[in-house]
Backbone as CSV, one residue per row, in Angstrom:
resi,resn,N_x,N_y,N_z,CA_x,CA_y,CA_z,C_x,C_y,C_z
1,MET,-6.691,0.919,22.632,-6.388,1.803,21.512,-6.091,0.965,20.264
2,ALA,-6.533,1.444,19.140,-6.328,0.725,17.877,-4.849,0.711,17.497
3,GLU,-4.453,-0.385,16.866,-3.088,-0.476,16.369,-2.952,0.381,15.116
4,ILE,-1.779,0.958,14.944,-1.519,1.813,13.786,-0.340,1.231,13.024
5,LEU,-0.549,1.063,11.716,0.474,0.470,10.866,1.043,1.500,9.911
6,MET,2.327,1.374,9.630,2.954,2.191,8.592,2.659,1.537,7.245
7,HIS,2.166,2.324,6.319,1.868,1.838,4.969,3.136,1.997,4.146
8,TRP,3.840,0.909,3.914,5.157,0.957,3.290,5.111,0.697,1.790
9,ASN,3.975,0.297,1.245,3.901,-0.125,-0.152,4.525,0.858,-1.126
10,TYR,4.239,2.129,-0.981,4.687,3.094,-1.977,6.138,3.511,-1.794
11,PHE,6.723,3.172,-0.656,8.111,3.537,-0.407,9.057,2.387,-0.686
12,SER,8.518,1.217,-0.937,9.334,0.012,-1.012,10.320,0.024,-2.168
13,LYS,10.086,0.830,-3.165,11.011,0.850,-4.301,12.204,1.773,-4.060
14,GLY,12.087,2.655,-3.078,13.167,3.603,-2.841,14.112,3.219,-1.725
15,TRP,13.639,2.420,-0.778,14.464,2.031,0.363,14.321,0.546,0.612
16,ASP,15.289,-0.028,1.319,15.173,-1.451,1.624,14.257,-1.674,2.825
17,LEU,13.863,-2.912,3.015,12.899,-3.237,4.063,13.437,-2.972,5.462
18,ASP,14.709,-3.215,5.681,15.270,-2.964,7.008,15.071,-1.500,7.393
19,TYR,15.286,-0.606,6.443,15.069,0.821,6.689,13.604,1.078,7.039
20,GLY,12.688,0.459,6.310,11.262,0.640,6.573,10.860,0.139,7.945
21,PHE,11.323,-1.037,8.312,11.007,-1.577,9.636,11.596,-0.694,10.731
22,ALA,12.818,-0.214,10.517,13.450,0.661,11.517,12.656,1.949,11.690
23,ARG,12.194,2.544,10.568,11.400,3.777,10.673,10.061,3.512,11.359
24,ALA,9.439,2.389,11.044,8.163,2.060,11.692,8.348,1.989,13.202
25,ARG,9.404,1.359,13.642,9.685,1.254,15.079,10.008,2.629,15.663
26,GLU,10.879,3.365,14.991,11.302,4.688,15.479,10.114,5.637,15.630
27,TYR,9.183,5.593,14.688,8.056,6.523,14.701,6.875,6.017,15.532
28,GLY,7.019,4.867,16.170,6.007,4.391,17.099,4.868,3.585,16.508
29,TYR,5.022,3.098,15.288,3.975,2.267,14.693,3.959,0.888,15.350
30,ASP,2.791,0.251,15.337,2.648,-1.103,15.878,3.059,-2.162,14.861
31,GLY,3.067,-1.779,13.597,3.405,-2.732,12.552,3.576,-2.031,11.225
32,ILE,3.651,-2.838,10.187,3.930,-2.311,8.853,3.124,-3.111,7.825
33,GLU,2.640,-2.422,6.788,1.974,-3.098,5.672,2.918,-3.097,4.488
34,LEU,3.104,-4.271,3.910,4.025,-4.452,2.789,3.305,-5.108,1.622
35,ARG,3.811,-4.859,0.425,3.355,-5.648,-0.719,3.860,-7.072,-0.511
36,MET,3.014,-8.044,-0.817,3.460,-9.424,-0.714,4.540,-9.655,-1.768
37,PRO,5.647,-10.277,-1.382,6.707,-10.543,-2.362,6.200,-11.434,-3.495
38,PRO,6.899,-11.419,-4.630,6.498,-12.266,-5.765,6.535,-13.748,-5.392
39,ASP,5.763,-14.539,-6.130,5.692,-15.973,-5.847,7.063,-16.633,-5.902
40,GLU,7.876,-16.229,-6.877,9.223,-16.783,-6.974,10.047,-16.232,-5.810
41,GLY,10.516,-17.097,-4.967,11.293,-16.675,-3.804,10.451,-16.228,-2.624
42,LEU,9.138,-16.519,-2.659,8.223,-16.038,-1.615,8.600,-16.553,-0.232
43,LYS,8.885,-17.840,-0.111,9.163,-18.403,1.217,10.378,-17.747,1.859
44,GLN,11.444,-17.555,1.096,12.634,-16.915,1.662,12.351,-15.459,2.005
45,ALA,11.620,-14.765,1.140,11.282,-13.362,1.412,10.447,-13.239,2.679
46,LEU,9.506,-14.157,2.888,8.690,-14.124,4.103,9.533,-14.410,5.339
47,ALA,10.494,-15.324,5.225,11.401,-15.591,6.351,12.216,-14.339,6.678
48,ASP,12.666,-13.626,5.645,13.415,-12.381,5.858,12.541,-11.321,6.523
49,ILE,11.285,-11.232,6.100,10.352,-10.264,6.691,10.103,-10.603,8.159
50,LYS,9.938,-11.877,8.458,9.741,-12.281,9.855,10.952,-11.892,10.701
51,ALA,12.155,-12.100,10.166,13.372,-11.739,10.903,13.416,-10.235,11.174
52,LEU,13.007,-9.420,10.201,12.978,-7.967,10.396,11.916,-7.572,11.419
53,LYS,10.788,-8.230,11.388,9.725,-7.973,12.371,10.256,-8.207,13.785
54,GLN,10.973,-9.312,13.961,11.535,-9.624,15.275,12.663,-8.661,15.641
55,LYS,13.533,-8.373,14.700,14.661,-7.474,14.948,14.181,-6.109,15.419
56,HIS,13.137,-5.597,14.790,12.658,-4.245,15.101,11.477,-4.244,16.071
57,GLU,11.142,-5.418,16.581,10.127,-5.571,17.629,8.781,-4.944,17.255
58,LEU,8.357,-5.211,16.025,7.026,-4.779,15.600,6.040,-5.911,15.877
59,ARG,4.822,-5.554,16.230,3.814,-6.561,16.569,3.137,-7.150,15.333
60,TYR,3.026,-6.372,14.265,2.222,-6.807,13.119,2.940,-6.593,11.796
61,VAL,2.713,-7.529,10.904,3.039,-7.366,9.495,1.764,-7.704,8.733
62,VAL,1.311,-6.779,7.895,0.178,-7.020,7.012,0.739,-7.084,5.596
63,LEU,0.359,-8.105,4.874,0.834,-8.278,3.506,-0.297,-7.969,2.541
64,ALA,-0.011,-7.185,1.510,-1.029,-6.754,0.545,-0.782,-7.431,-0.799
65,ARG,-1.879,-7.885,-1.404,-1.753,-8.553,-2.702,-3.064,-8.441,-3.470
66,GLY,-2.947,-8.063,-4.713,-4.096,-8.079,-5.600,-4.237,-9.453,-6.242
67,VAL,-5.475,-9.873,-6.451,-5.747,-11.176,-7.060,-6.782,-10.949,-8.153
68,ASP,-6.372,-11.079,-9.402,-7.313,-10.851,-10.499,-8.230,-12.058,-10.640
69,VAL,-9.393,-11.946,-10.021,-10.394,-13.013,-10.101,-11.611,-12.574,-10.914
70,ILE,-11.469,-11.459,-11.638,-12.574,-10.998,-12.486,-12.227,-11.096,-13.974
71,HIS,-11.032,-11.570,-14.274,-10.552,-11.689,-15.650,-11.536,-12.499,-16.490
72,ASP,-11.658,-12.147,-17.771,-12.568,-12.867,-18.666,-12.144,-14.314,-18.906
73,ASP,-10.842,-14.567,-18.879,-10.313,-15.900,-19.156,-10.327,-16.741,-17.873
74,GLU,-11.129,-17.787,-17.884,-11.254,-18.638,-16.691,-9.924,-19.258,-16.283
75,SER,-9.076,-19.610,-17.252,-7.789,-20.228,-16.909,-6.896,-19.244,-16.152
76,VAL,-6.987,-17.972,-16.486,-6.234,-16.944,-15.753,-6.766,-16.836,-14.322
77,ARG,-8.083,-16.826,-14.189,-8.678,-16.761,-12.847,-8.251,-17.964,-12.005
78,ARG,-8.305,-19.161,-12.576,-7.928,-20.383,-11.841,-6.466,-20.311,-11.399
79,LYS,-5.609,-19.860,-12.309,-4.181,-19.746,-11.987,-3.977,-18.760,-10.835
80,ASN,-4.687,-17.636,-10.873,-4.540,-16.623,-9.831,-5.074,-17.107,-8.485
81,VAL,-6.173,-17.843,-8.504,-6.719,-18.411,-7.262,-5.721,-19.405,-6.671
82,ALA,-5.181,-20.281,-7.501,-4.210,-21.272,-7.017,-2.976,-20.586,-6.439
83,ALA,-2.496,-19.540,-7.117,-1.319,-18.817,-6.621,-1.604,-18.148,-5.279
84,MET,-2.803,-17.595,-5.116,-3.133,-16.948,-3.845,-3.275,-17.970,-2.728
85,LYS,-3.840,-19.119,-3.015,-3.937,-20.179,-2.006,-2.536,-20.617,-1.573
86,ASP,-1.636,-20.774,-2.532,-0.249,-21.123,-2.206,0.399,-20.028,-1.361
87,ALA,0.123,-18.771,-1.716,0.697,-17.649,-0.965,0.198,-17.638,0.476
88,LEU,-1.089,-17.895,0.683,-1.618,-17.940,2.056,-0.960,-19.055,2.859
89,ASN,-0.777,-20.205,2.246,-0.088,-21.293,2.941,1.349,-20.912,3.273
90,ALA,2.004,-20.191,2.365,3.372,-19.737,2.622,3.411,-18.707,3.748
91,VAL,2.429,-17.819,3.795,2.355,-16.796,4.847,2.163,-17.447,6.213
92,TYR,1.350,-18.473,6.263,1.053,-19.126,7.536,2.323,-19.664,8.193
93,GLY,3.215,-20.235,7.393,4.437,-20.829,7.941,5.180,-19.917,8.903
94,PRO,5.659,-18.767,8.455,6.423,-17.905,9.364,5.577,-17.033,10.289
95,PHE,4.335,-16.740,9.924,3.568,-15.756,10.697,2.436,-16.350,11.522
96,GLY,1.938,-17.518,11.148,0.941,-18.199,11.951,-0.443,-17.604,11.892
97,PRO,-1.327,-18.115,12.770,-2.724,-17.681,12.767,-2.873,-16.213,13.141
98,GLY,-3.948,-15.621,12.643,-4.236,-14.223,12.958,-3.608,-13.229,12.006
99,THR,-2.750,-13.698,11.106,-2.098,-12.801,10.158,-3.132,-12.233,9.192
100,ILE,-2.975,-10.958,8.869,-3.894,-10.262,7.966,-3.255,-10.130,6.590
101,VAL,-4.025,-10.467,5.571,-3.613,-10.255,4.186,-4.634,-9.312,3.561
102,ASN,-4.152,-8.151,3.127,-4.996,-7.119,2.521,-5.095,-7.417,1.024
103,CYS,-6.287,-7.702,0.540,-6.469,-8.130,-0.850,-7.313,-7.152,-1.653
104,SER,-7.154,-7.251,-2.953,-8.117,-6.643,-3.865,-8.502,-7.726,-4.864
105,ALA,-9.678,-7.586,-5.432,-10.223,-8.631,-6.300,-10.000,-8.332,-7.773
106,GLY,-8.976,-7.592,-8.095,-8.711,-7.254,-9.483,-9.242,-5.879,-9.820
107,GLY,-8.520,-5.177,-10.640,-8.899,-3.813,-10.983,-9.935,-3.753,-12.089
108,ILE,-10.751,-2.723,-12.003,-11.741,-2.470,-13.053,-11.934,-0.955,-13.136
109,LYS,-11.774,-0.423,-14.342,-11.925,1.024,-14.516,-13.321,1.453,-14.066
110,ASP,-13.373,2.482,-13.262,-14.614,3.020,-12.695,-15.267,2.094,-11.673
111,GLY,-14.538,1.086,-11.214,-14.941,0.277,-10.074,-16.324,-0.327,-10.163
112,SER,-17.016,-0.317,-9.021,-18.321,-0.979,-8.941,-19.367,-0.324,-9.830
113,ALA,-19.163,0.943,-10.191,-20.117,1.614,-11.079,-20.099,0.982,-12.473
114,ALA,-18.950,0.447,-12.875,-18.823,-0.177,-14.190,-18.925,-1.701,-14.123
115,ALA,-18.789,-2.246,-12.935,-18.807,-3.703,-12.789,-20.177,-4.268,-13.135
116,GLN,-20.147,-5.408,-13.762,-21.375,-6.146,-14.048,-21.516,-7.252,-13.002
117,GLU,-22.680,-7.827,-12.920,-22.913,-8.888,-11.931,-21.920,-10.033,-12.108
118,VAL,-21.520,-10.306,-13.348,-20.576,-11.389,-13.601,-19.236,-11.129,-12.909
119,HIS,-18.822,-9.862,-12.796,-17.571,-9.551,-12.100,-17.667,-9.917,-10.624
120,PHE,-18.796,-9.571,-10.002,-19.002,-9.936,-8.599,-19.051,-11.455,-8.438
121,GLU,-19.732,-12.135,-9.362,-19.855,-13.594,-9.274,-18.497,-14.270,-9.410
122,ARG,-17.695,-13.820,-10.378,-16.357,-14.391,-10.559,-15.491,-14.146,-9.327
123,ALA,-15.517,-12.908,-8.847,-14.687,-12.556,-7.692,-15.099,-13.349,-6.459
124,ALA,-16.394,-13.442,-6.225,-16.877,-14.180,-5.055,-16.529,-15.663,-5.159
125,ALA,-16.672,-16.244,-6.347,-16.332,-17.660,-6.527,-14.853,-17.895,-6.228
126,GLY,-13.994,-17.030,-6.742,-12.563,-17.168,-6.491,-12.221,-17.021,-5.017
127,PHE,-12.807,-16.015,-4.385,-12.467,-15.785,-2.980,-13.159,-16.757,-2.031
128,ARG,-14.239,-17.387,-2.440,-14.791,-18.465,-1.605,-13.768,-19.598,-1.487
129,GLU,-13.117,-19.891,-2.598,-12.096,-20.941,-2.601,-10.866,-20.505,-1.801
130,ILE,-10.431,-19.275,-2.013,-9.274,-18.742,-1.279,-9.577,-18.675,0.218
131,ALA,-10.791,-18.267,0.554,-11.172,-18.105,1.960,-11.139,-19.426,2.721
132,LYS,-11.353,-20.539,2.036,-11.277,-21.840,2.717,-9.888,-22.052,3.308
133,VAL,-8.854,-21.665,2.564,-7.485,-21.775,3.077,-7.310,-20.835,4.267
134,ALA,-7.805,-19.613,4.134,-7.700,-18.656,5.242,-8.417,-19.179,6.485
135,GLU,-9.593,-19.749,6.303,-10.334,-20.305,7.445,-9.558,-21.446,8.094
136,ASP,-9.020,-22.354,7.281,-8.264,-23.495,7.811,-7.013,-23.049,8.563
137,ARG,-6.418,-21.960,8.121,-5.173,-21.452,8.709,-5.411,-20.339,9.728
138,PHE,-6.655,-19.978,9.942,-7.011,-18.875,10.855,-6.323,-17.571,10.447
139,LEU,-6.288,-17.337,9.144,-5.778,-16.083,8.591,-6.967,-15.173,8.312
140,LYS,-6.699,-13.884,8.173,-7.756,-12.902,7.912,-7.484,-12.240,6.568
141,ILE,-8.490,-12.247,5.697,-8.417,-11.534,4.421,-9.268,-10.279,4.562
142,VAL,-8.673,-9.137,4.275,-9.446,-7.893,4.304,-9.423,-7.278,2.911
143,PHE,-10.555,-6.705,2.529,-10.671,-6.033,1.237,-10.695,-4.540,1.497
144,GLU,-9.664,-3.879,1.029,-9.572,-2.431,1.177,-10.625,-1.784,0.280
145,ILE,-11.428,-0.920,0.861,-12.415,-0.183,0.060,-11.626,0.877,-0.701
146,HIS,-11.437,0.627,-1.980,-10.473,1.398,-2.766,-11.000,1.582,-4.184
147,MET,-10.834,2.785,-4.709,-11.311,3.059,-6.059,-10.638,2.120,-7.063
148,GLY,-11.337,1.884,-8.165,-10.800,1.035,-9.218,-10.968,-0.457,-8.961
149,THR,-11.779,-0.815,-7.964,-12.062,-2.220,-7.681,-13.577,-2.401,-7.588
150,ILE,-14.042,-3.647,-7.564,-15.475,-3.862,-7.372,-15.884,-3.531,-5.945
151,HIS,-14.908,-3.485,-5.049,-15.169,-3.152,-3.641,-14.656,-1.733,-3.356
152,ASP,-15.228,-0.768,-4.087,-14.782,0.625,-3.971,-15.716,1.498,-3.140
153,THR,-16.832,0.965,-2.703,-17.760,1.687,-1.826,-18.166,0.739,-0.698
154,ALA,-18.730,1.308,0.355,-19.205,0.462,1.457,-20.252,-0.526,0.950
155,LYS,-21.189,-0.032,0.154,-22.282,-0.884,-0.332,-21.767,-2.030,-1.202
156,SER,-20.862,-1.725,-2.141,-20.360,-2.788,-3.020,-19.485,-3.776,-2.250
157,THR,-18.795,-3.299,-1.226,-17.961,-4.190,-0.421,-18.823,-5.140,0.403
158,VAL,-19.896,-4.621,1.000,-20.810,-5.482,1.755,-21.425,-6.529,0.829
159,LYS,-21.818,-6.111,-0.367,-22.374,-7.064,-1.338,-21.365,-8.172,-1.626
160,PHE,-20.123,-7.789,-1.886,-19.060,-8.739,-2.200,-18.807,-9.679,-1.019
161,LEU,-18.704,-9.124,0.184,-18.477,-9.956,1.369,-19.631,-10.927,1.599
162,ASP,-20.853,-10.457,1.403,-22.019,-11.339,1.556,-21.991,-12.472,0.530
163,MET,-21.537,-12.172,-0.678,-21.463,-13.203,-1.714,-20.391,-14.243,-1.381
164,ILE,-19.290,-13.805,-0.766,-18.242,-14.751,-0.362,-18.743,-15.591,0.811
165,GLY,-19.305,-14.918,1.800,-19.898,-15.618,2.936,-18.913,-16.317,3.852
166,SER,-17.738,-15.748,4.042,-16.723,-16.380,4.889,-16.388,-15.506,6.091
167,PRO,-16.291,-16.106,7.274,-15.870,-15.328,8.444,-14.411,-14.889,8.367
168,ALA,-13.656,-15.449,7.432,-12.251,-15.063,7.274,-12.097,-13.759,6.493
169,CYS,-13.182,-13.257,5.902,-13.112,-12.069,5.043,-13.850,-10.896,5.668
170,SER,-13.242,-9.716,5.587,-13.878,-8.500,6.098,-13.396,-7.296,5.296
171,ALA,-13.852,-6.117,5.703,-13.524,-4.877,4.988,-12.471,-4.079,5.738
172,ASN,-11.655,-3.376,4.976,-10.696,-2.411,5.505,-11.204,-1.039,5.062
173,LEU,-11.666,-0.248,6.007,-12.195,1.081,5.684,-11.030,2.025,5.405
174,ASP,-10.712,2.188,4.143,-9.616,3.066,3.736,-10.189,4.446,3.449
175,TYR,-10.222,5.274,4.484,-10.834,6.597,4.342,-10.069,7.493,3.379
176,GLY,-8.812,7.187,3.135,-8.040,7.978,2.191,-8.414,7.718,0.748
177,ASN,-9.056,6.606,0.476,-9.405,6.241,-0.897,-10.892,6.037,-1.127
178,MET,-11.610,5.544,-0.131,-12.999,5.158,-0.375,-13.901,6.328,-0.704
179,PHE,-13.569,7.518,-0.235,-14.415,8.667,-0.530,-14.001,9.383,-1.813
180,LEU,-12.926,8.921,-2.444,-12.520,9.491,-3.728,-13.336,8.920,-4.880
181,THR,-14.015,7.817,-4.636,-14.874,7.219,-5.649,-16.094,8.117,-5.833
182,PRO,-16.358,8.595,-7.048,-17.455,9.547,-7.254,-18.815,9.059,-6.762
183,HIS,-19.071,7.767,-6.822,-20.375,7.241,-6.419,-20.360,6.673,-4.990
184,ALA,-19.344,7.033,-4.205,-19.240,6.526,-2.828,-20.268,7.174,-1.909
185,GLU,-20.640,6.432,-0.872,-21.522,6.970,0.155,-20.782,8.060,0.931
186,LYS,-21.531,8.942,1.532,-20.913,10.009,2.328,-20.572,9.531,3.732
187,ASP,-21.258,8.514,4.210,-20.902,7.874,5.471,-21.007,6.369,5.259
188,VAL,-20.639,5.591,6.251,-20.543,4.153,6.023,-21.327,3.318,7.042
189,PRO,-22.577,3.642,7.304,-23.321,2.805,8.247,-23.553,1.390,7.718
190,THR,-23.385,1.216,6.413,-23.593,-0.092,5.792,-22.620,-1.129,6.334
191,ILE,-21.425,-0.699,6.650,-20.399,-1.641,7.120,-20.690,-1.992,8.565
């Protein structure tokens, strides 16, 4: 049977993490998805998250983080790639191989319908570099098929994954969001 995770991102501002982990355990979830903590204080925050995972006996923690790799300014893209590589190395410490990091490649109004080829090229170049760290650490990067990104449909996500070309990267079929994109496929045999 597939593992089921509690999506905690939208509740994180109203309750503390201990409450979230306790509810995930109480309601029978296998794990929890959290926003990745900010870079400042990341290592301590990850240690705290690991302690909560153990305390509440959850099997999985998935960390979510957006990485703007489509920005027009190359220096911004480079800074964001470096920060994400550092974050993956920090995640590996407490959680080890097999950990999943749910990513997005930066927001774009109207998603892949408005994206130009340069957006895909920038995003793929950034994530090829990021994926090397994931491959070395045996971490998994998943791209949620979500409106407002270049990977908002099955077709655009497959294109993006093919451009990255890394076994560390795959798609997260978010049925709650992927079909809200006006130009989305009605089914997903492409994936």
